[in-house]
Amino acid sequence: MANPGGGAVCNGNLHNHRKQSDSLQSGNCTKNGIVKEAQQNGKPHFYDKPIVESFEEAPLHVMVFTYLGYGLGTLFGYFRDFLRNCGIEKCNAAVEREEQKDFVPLYQNFENFYTRNLYMRIRDNWNRPICSAPSALFDVMERVSDDYNWTFRFTGRIIKDVINMGSYNFLGLAASYDESMKTVKDVLEQYGLGVASTRHEMGSLDKHKELENLVAEFLNVEAAMVFGMGFATNSMNIPALVGKGCLILSDELNHASLVLGARLSGATIRIFKHNNMQSLEKLLRDAVIYGQPRIRRAWKKILILVEGIYRTLWIIYEFTHIVLLMLHP
């Protein structure tokens, strides 16, 4: 921040640039070990260098065949929908009953287009039921389909030692029984199996408060609120934070739970480029300067929605820059 006298405020203290020649030359001040650039020519600068994410570029022929495959799949999907509508091909998808036709549909027809026409053809590659501990190798129950993967039936045969290419057993605790698992056993006997469920079901336990205190101490804040991981955590709590007359600035790659929560809130939603602080800063500045459309009143609240780690890309977010933007809108 800057005052009319030309000093910069950092940690609540006024630093005079006339007395600090080093600050005058560099234009930086330090807060909690984070270097920030002071205001220059009426415009603050927060970034020493732009955030650049590098990904392996796909070869041209891979991109061409990928788009070609999607195009052909879409054309054949429309053709098969036409055959189903004409009664030539049997429709195995769930359909609404006749007495429900006057109600608002649960989803638009196109929302299920790729599921029924593309995913169903290769559905047997996912959601495979296992019958052993999810270690590096596990056992899979064999299943077959007689209607092109719409339904499955088990053959009773067990496929042994299948390579585990993806599992939530990150720490390997599910495949071994050691002292750590004995601790888990004791906790389960004391608190029960629903300890990780929502507090609406099990209530707030001493472990919840202990965890929140530890998180608040680690983040050096007054208090913290901890939720169990789940879709409803985002989709149901965002409407409790913002509503009509509020603004949500959402990362373009946010999870569907965040997107749904933002839509349910009734707030205005604006999208910024993924992990791009320049794009976020521009939207934030416009929101503060121009306010709400037409009436030009200030937004009641401005909520920035991002994820800590984007699991599909394994990208850790640049929270430092977001905090600086919040301090200097």
Coordinates of C-alpha atoms in Angstrom, one line a residue:
M1 CA 0.0 0.0 0.0
A2 CA 1.1 3.6 -0.5
N3 CA 0.2 6.8 1.3
P4 CA 0.1 10.3 -0.1
G5 CA 3.5 11.1 1.4
G6 CA 5.3 8.6 -0.7
G7 CA 5.8 5.9 2.0
A8 CA 4.8 2.3 1.8
V9 CA 2.9 0.5 4.6
C10 CA 4.1 -3.0 5.4
N11 CA 2.9 -5.0 8.5
G12 CA 1.1 -1.9 9.6
N13 CA 4.3 0.2 9.8
L14 CA 5.0 3.2 7.6
H15 CA 8.3 3.1 5.8
N16 CA 9.6 6.3 4.4
H17 CA 11.4 5.8 1.1
R18 CA 13.5 8.9 1.6
K19 CA 15.1 7.3 4.6
Q20 CA 15.5 3.9 3.0
S21 CA 17.5 4.2 -0.1
D22 CA 17.5 0.5 -0.7
S23 CA 13.7 0.5 -0.8
L24 CA 13.7 3.4 -3.1
Q25 CA 15.9 1.6 -5.6
S26 CA 14.2 -1.8 -5.4
G27 CA 10.7 -0.6 -4.7
N28 CA 10.1 -3.7 -2.6
C29 CA 9.0 -4.4 1.0
T30 CA 8.8 -7.6 2.8
K31 CA 5.8 -9.1 4.7
N32 CA 6.2 -12.4 6.4
G33 CA 9.1 -13.3 4.2
I34 CA 7.2 -12.5 1.0
V35 CA 8.7 -9.8 -1.3
K36 CA 6.1 -7.4 -2.7
E37 CA 6.7 -4.5 -5.0
A38 CA 5.5 -1.1 -3.7
Q39 CA 3.1 1.0 -5.7
Q40 CA 4.7 2.7 -8.7
N41 CA 3.0 5.5 -10.7
G42 CA -0.3 4.8 -9.0
K43 CA -0.3 1.1 -10.0
P44 CA 0.9 -1.7 -7.8
H45 CA 2.9 -4.6 -9.2
F46 CA 2.8 -8.0 -7.5
Y47 CA 4.8 -10.3 -9.7
D48 CA 8.5 -10.7 -10.0
K49 CA 8.0 -13.0 -13.0
P50 CA 4.9 -14.4 -14.8
I51 CA 3.6 -17.8 -13.8
V52 CA 4.5 -20.3 -16.6
E53 CA 3.3 -23.9 -16.6
S54 CA 5.0 -26.3 -19.0
F55 CA 3.3 -29.3 -20.5
E56 CA 4.5 -31.8 -23.0
E57 CA 3.1 -30.7 -26.4
A58 CA 1.1 -33.4 -28.2
P59 CA 2.4 -34.3 -31.7
L60 CA 0.3 -33.0 -34.6
H61 CA -0.8 -36.4 -35.8
V62 CA -2.0 -37.3 -32.3
M63 CA -4.2 -34.2 -32.1
V64 CA -5.5 -34.7 -35.7
F65 CA -6.5 -38.3 -35.0
T66 CA -8.0 -37.4 -31.6
Y67 CA -10.3 -34.7 -33.1
L68 CA -11.1 -36.9 -36.0
G69 CA -12.1 -39.7 -33.6
Y70 CA -14.3 -37.3 -31.6
G71 CA -15.9 -36.1 -34.8
L72 CA -16.7 -39.6 -36.1
G73 CA -17.9 -40.6 -32.6
T74 CA -20.3 -37.6 -32.5
L75 CA -21.7 -38.4 -36.0
F76 CA -22.3 -42.0 -35.2
G77 CA -23.8 -41.0 -31.9
Y78 CA -26.4 -38.8 -33.6
F79 CA -27.1 -41.6 -36.1
R80 CA -27.7 -44.1 -33.3
D81 CA -30.0 -41.6 -31.4
F82 CA -31.9 -41.3 -34.7
L83 CA -32.3 -45.1 -34.8
R84 CA -33.4 -45.2 -31.2
N85 CA -36.0 -42.5 -31.8
C86 CA -37.3 -44.4 -34.8
G87 CA -37.5 -47.6 -32.8
I88 CA -35.0 -49.4 -35.0
E89 CA -32.4 -49.8 -32.2
K90 CA -33.4 -50.7 -28.6
C91 CA -32.8 -47.9 -26.1
N92 CA -31.1 -49.4 -23.0
A93 CA -30.7 -46.0 -21.2
A94 CA -33.0 -45.0 -18.3
V95 CA -36.0 -43.0 -19.5
E96 CA -38.6 -41.1 -17.6
R97 CA -42.0 -42.6 -17.2
E98 CA -45.0 -41.3 -19.1
E99 CA -46.6 -39.7 -16.0
Q100 CA -43.3 -37.7 -15.5
K101 CA -43.3 -36.1 -18.9
D102 CA -44.9 -32.9 -17.7
F103 CA -42.2 -32.4 -15.1
V104 CA -39.0 -30.5 -15.7
P105 CA -36.4 -33.0 -16.9
L106 CA -33.5 -33.8 -14.6
Y107 CA -31.0 -33.1 -17.3
Q108 CA -30.9 -32.0 -20.9
N109 CA -30.7 -34.7 -23.5
F110 CA -27.3 -33.7 -24.8
E111 CA -25.8 -33.9 -21.3
N112 CA -25.9 -37.7 -21.6
F113 CA -25.0 -37.8 -25.2
Y114 CA -21.3 -38.9 -24.8
T115 CA -22.2 -41.2 -21.9
R116 CA -24.7 -43.3 -23.9
N117 CA -22.9 -43.2 -27.2
L118 CA -19.2 -43.3 -26.4
Y119 CA -18.5 -44.1 -22.8
M120 CA -20.8 -47.1 -22.8
R121 CA -18.7 -48.8 -25.5
I122 CA -15.6 -48.8 -23.3
R123 CA -17.3 -48.8 -19.9
D124 CA -15.9 -52.2 -19.0
N125 CA -12.4 -50.6 -18.6
W126 CA -13.5 -48.6 -15.5
N127 CA -15.3 -49.3 -12.2
R128 CA -13.8 -52.8 -11.9
P129 CA -14.8 -54.5 -8.7
I130 CA -11.9 -55.8 -6.7
C131 CA -11.8 -58.5 -4.0
S132 CA -8.5 -58.0 -2.2
A133 CA -6.5 -55.2 -0.6
P134 CA -5.6 -52.4 -3.0
S135 CA -1.9 -52.8 -3.0
A136 CA 0.5 -52.8 -6.0
L137 CA -1.3 -56.0 -7.1
F138 CA -4.9 -57.0 -6.4
D139 CA -7.5 -59.4 -7.5
V140 CA -10.4 -58.5 -9.8
M141 CA -13.8 -60.1 -10.1
E142 CA -14.4 -61.0 -13.8
R143 CA -17.6 -59.7 -15.3
V144 CA -19.1 -59.8 -18.8
S145 CA -21.9 -57.9 -20.6
D146 CA -24.6 -59.2 -23.0
D147 CA -25.9 -55.7 -24.0
Y148 CA -22.8 -53.7 -24.9
N149 CA -21.8 -52.7 -21.4
W150 CA -25.2 -51.4 -20.3
T151 CA -25.4 -54.1 -17.6
F152 CA -22.8 -56.6 -16.3
R153 CA -23.0 -60.0 -14.7
F154 CA -20.3 -61.8 -12.8
T155 CA -18.9 -65.1 -14.0
G156 CA -17.6 -66.2 -10.6
R157 CA -14.0 -66.2 -11.8
I158 CA -11.3 -64.2 -10.0
I159 CA -8.4 -62.6 -12.0
K160 CA -5.3 -62.7 -9.8
D161 CA -2.5 -60.2 -9.5
V162 CA -3.7 -57.4 -11.6
I163 CA -1.4 -54.3 -11.7
N164 CA -2.9 -51.4 -9.8
M165 CA -2.5 -48.3 -12.0
G166 CA -4.6 -46.0 -9.8
S167 CA -5.8 -46.1 -6.2
Y168 CA -6.6 -44.0 -3.2
N169 CA -4.3 -46.2 -1.1
F170 CA -1.6 -43.5 -1.3
L171 CA 0.2 -44.5 1.9
G172 CA -0.2 -48.3 1.4
L173 CA -2.0 -48.7 4.7
A174 CA -4.7 -50.9 3.2
A175 CA -2.2 -53.6 2.2
S176 CA -0.4 -54.1 5.5
Y177 CA -1.3 -54.3 9.2
D178 CA 1.3 -52.6 11.4
E179 CA 1.4 -50.3 14.4
S180 CA -0.3 -47.5 12.4
M181 CA -3.3 -49.7 11.5
K182 CA -3.6 -50.7 15.2
T183 CA -4.0 -47.0 16.0
V184 CA -6.7 -46.8 13.3
K185 CA -8.4 -49.8 14.8
D186 CA -8.4 -48.2 18.3
V187 CA -9.8 -45.0 17.0
L188 CA -12.6 -46.8 15.1
E189 CA -13.5 -48.7 18.2
Q190 CA -13.7 -45.4 20.1
Y191 CA -15.4 -43.1 17.6
G192 CA -17.1 -45.6 15.2
L193 CA -17.1 -45.9 11.4
G194 CA -18.9 -42.6 10.7
V195 CA -16.3 -40.3 12.2
A196 CA -15.3 -39.0 8.8
S197 CA -19.0 -38.4 7.8
T198 CA -20.7 -35.0 7.8
R199 CA -21.2 -33.3 11.1
H200 CA -24.9 -33.1 10.3
E201 CA -25.0 -36.9 10.9
M202 CA -22.3 -37.5 13.5
G203 CA -22.0 -34.1 15.1
S204 CA -18.8 -32.2 16.0
L205 CA -16.2 -34.3 17.9
D206 CA -13.2 -33.4 19.8
K207 CA -11.0 -34.6 16.9
H208 CA -12.7 -32.0 14.6
K209 CA -11.9 -29.2 17.0
E210 CA -8.4 -30.5 17.5
L211 CA -7.7 -30.6 13.8
E212 CA -9.2 -27.2 13.2
N213 CA -7.0 -25.7 15.9
L214 CA -3.9 -27.4 14.3
V215 CA -4.8 -26.0 10.9
A216 CA -5.3 -22.5 12.2
E217 CA -2.0 -22.6 14.1
F218 CA -0.2 -23.9 11.0
L219 CA -1.7 -21.2 8.8
N220 CA -1.2 -18.5 11.5
V221 CA -4.8 -17.4 11.4
E222 CA -7.5 -16.9 14.1
A223 CA -9.6 -20.0 13.2
A224 CA -10.1 -22.6 10.5
M225 CA -13.0 -24.7 9.4
V226 CA -12.4 -28.3 8.2
F227 CA -14.8 -30.4 6.1
G228 CA -14.6 -34.0 5.0
M229 CA -13.7 -34.4 1.4
G230 CA -16.8 -34.7 -0.8
F231 CA -18.8 -33.3 -3.6
A232 CA -21.4 -31.7 -1.3
T233 CA -18.7 -29.8 0.7
N234 CA -18.2 -27.4 -2.2
S235 CA -21.6 -27.5 -3.8
M236 CA -23.6 -27.0 -0.6
N237 CA -21.3 -24.6 1.3
I238 CA -20.7 -22.0 -1.4
P239 CA -24.3 -20.9 -1.5
A240 CA -24.0 -20.3 2.3
L241 CA -21.1 -17.9 1.7
V242 CA -22.4 -15.8 -1.3
G243 CA -25.7 -15.1 -3.0
K244 CA -27.4 -12.6 -5.2
G245 CA -25.4 -9.4 -5.5
C246 CA -22.2 -11.2 -4.9
L247 CA -19.4 -12.0 -7.4
I248 CA -17.5 -15.3 -7.8
L249 CA -14.2 -15.3 -9.7
S250 CA -13.7 -19.0 -10.6
D251 CA -10.7 -20.7 -12.2
E252 CA -11.5 -22.2 -15.6
L253 CA -10.4 -25.7 -14.5
N254 CA -12.3 -25.9 -11.2
H255 CA -13.9 -29.2 -10.2
A256 CA -17.6 -29.8 -11.1
S257 CA -18.5 -29.5 -7.4
L258 CA -17.2 -25.9 -7.3
V259 CA -19.0 -25.1 -10.6
L260 CA -22.3 -26.5 -9.2
G261 CA -21.9 -24.6 -5.9
A262 CA -21.3 -21.4 -7.8
R263 CA -24.4 -21.9 -9.9
L264 CA -26.6 -22.8 -7.0
S265 CA -25.5 -19.6 -5.1
G266 CA -27.2 -17.2 -7.5
A267 CA -24.1 -15.0 -7.5
T268 CA -22.6 -13.6 -10.7
I269 CA -19.8 -15.8 -12.0
R270 CA -16.8 -14.7 -14.0
I271 CA -14.1 -17.1 -15.2
F272 CA -10.3 -16.4 -15.3
K273 CA -7.6 -18.4 -17.0
H274 CA -6.2 -21.3 -15.0
N275 CA -3.5 -20.2 -12.5
N276 CA -3.1 -16.9 -14.3
M277 CA -2.8 -14.1 -11.8
Q278 CA -2.8 -11.4 -14.5
S279 CA -6.2 -12.6 -15.7
L280 CA -7.5 -12.8 -12.1
E281 CA -6.1 -9.3 -11.3
K282 CA -7.9 -7.7 -14.3
L283 CA -11.3 -9.2 -13.3
L284 CA -10.8 -8.2 -9.7
R285 CA -9.9 -4.7 -10.6
D286 CA -12.8 -4.3 -12.9
A287 CA -15.1 -5.7 -10.2
V288 CA -13.9 -3.2 -7.7
I289 CA -13.9 -0.2 -10.1
Y290 CA -17.2 -0.8 -12.0
G291 CA -19.2 -2.8 -9.4
Q292 CA -22.4 -4.6 -10.4
P293 CA -23.6 -4.3 -14.0
R294 CA -26.2 -1.5 -14.7
I295 CA -26.6 -0.3 -11.1
R296 CA -22.8 0.2 -10.6
R297 CA -23.1 -0.6 -6.9
A298 CA -20.3 -2.3 -5.1
W299 CA -20.5 -6.1 -4.9
K300 CA -21.7 -7.3 -1.5
K301 CA -18.9 -10.0 -1.5
I302 CA -16.3 -11.1 -4.0
L303 CA -15.3 -14.8 -3.7
I304 CA -12.3 -16.3 -5.4
L305 CA -12.7 -20.0 -6.1
V306 CA -9.6 -22.1 -6.8
E307 CA -8.3 -25.5 -5.8
G308 CA -5.2 -26.1 -3.7
I309 CA -4.0 -28.9 -5.9
Y310 CA -5.5 -29.8 -9.3
R311 CA -5.3 -33.6 -9.1
T312 CA -5.8 -34.1 -12.9
L313 CA -2.8 -31.9 -13.6
W314 CA -0.9 -32.1 -10.2
I315 CA -0.5 -28.4 -10.1
I316 CA -0.1 -26.5 -6.8
Y317 CA -1.8 -23.2 -6.9
E318 CA 0.0 -19.8 -6.5
F319 CA -1.9 -18.8 -3.3
T320 CA 0.8 -16.1 -2.5
H321 CA -0.3 -14.0 -5.4
I322 CA -4.0 -14.4 -4.6
V323 CA -3.3 -13.2 -1.0
L324 CA -1.5 -10.2 -2.4
L325 CA -4.4 -9.4 -4.7
M326 CA -6.8 -9.6 -1.8
L327 CA -4.6 -7.1 0.2
H328 CA -4.3 -4.8 -2.8
P329 CA -7.5 -5.0 -4.9

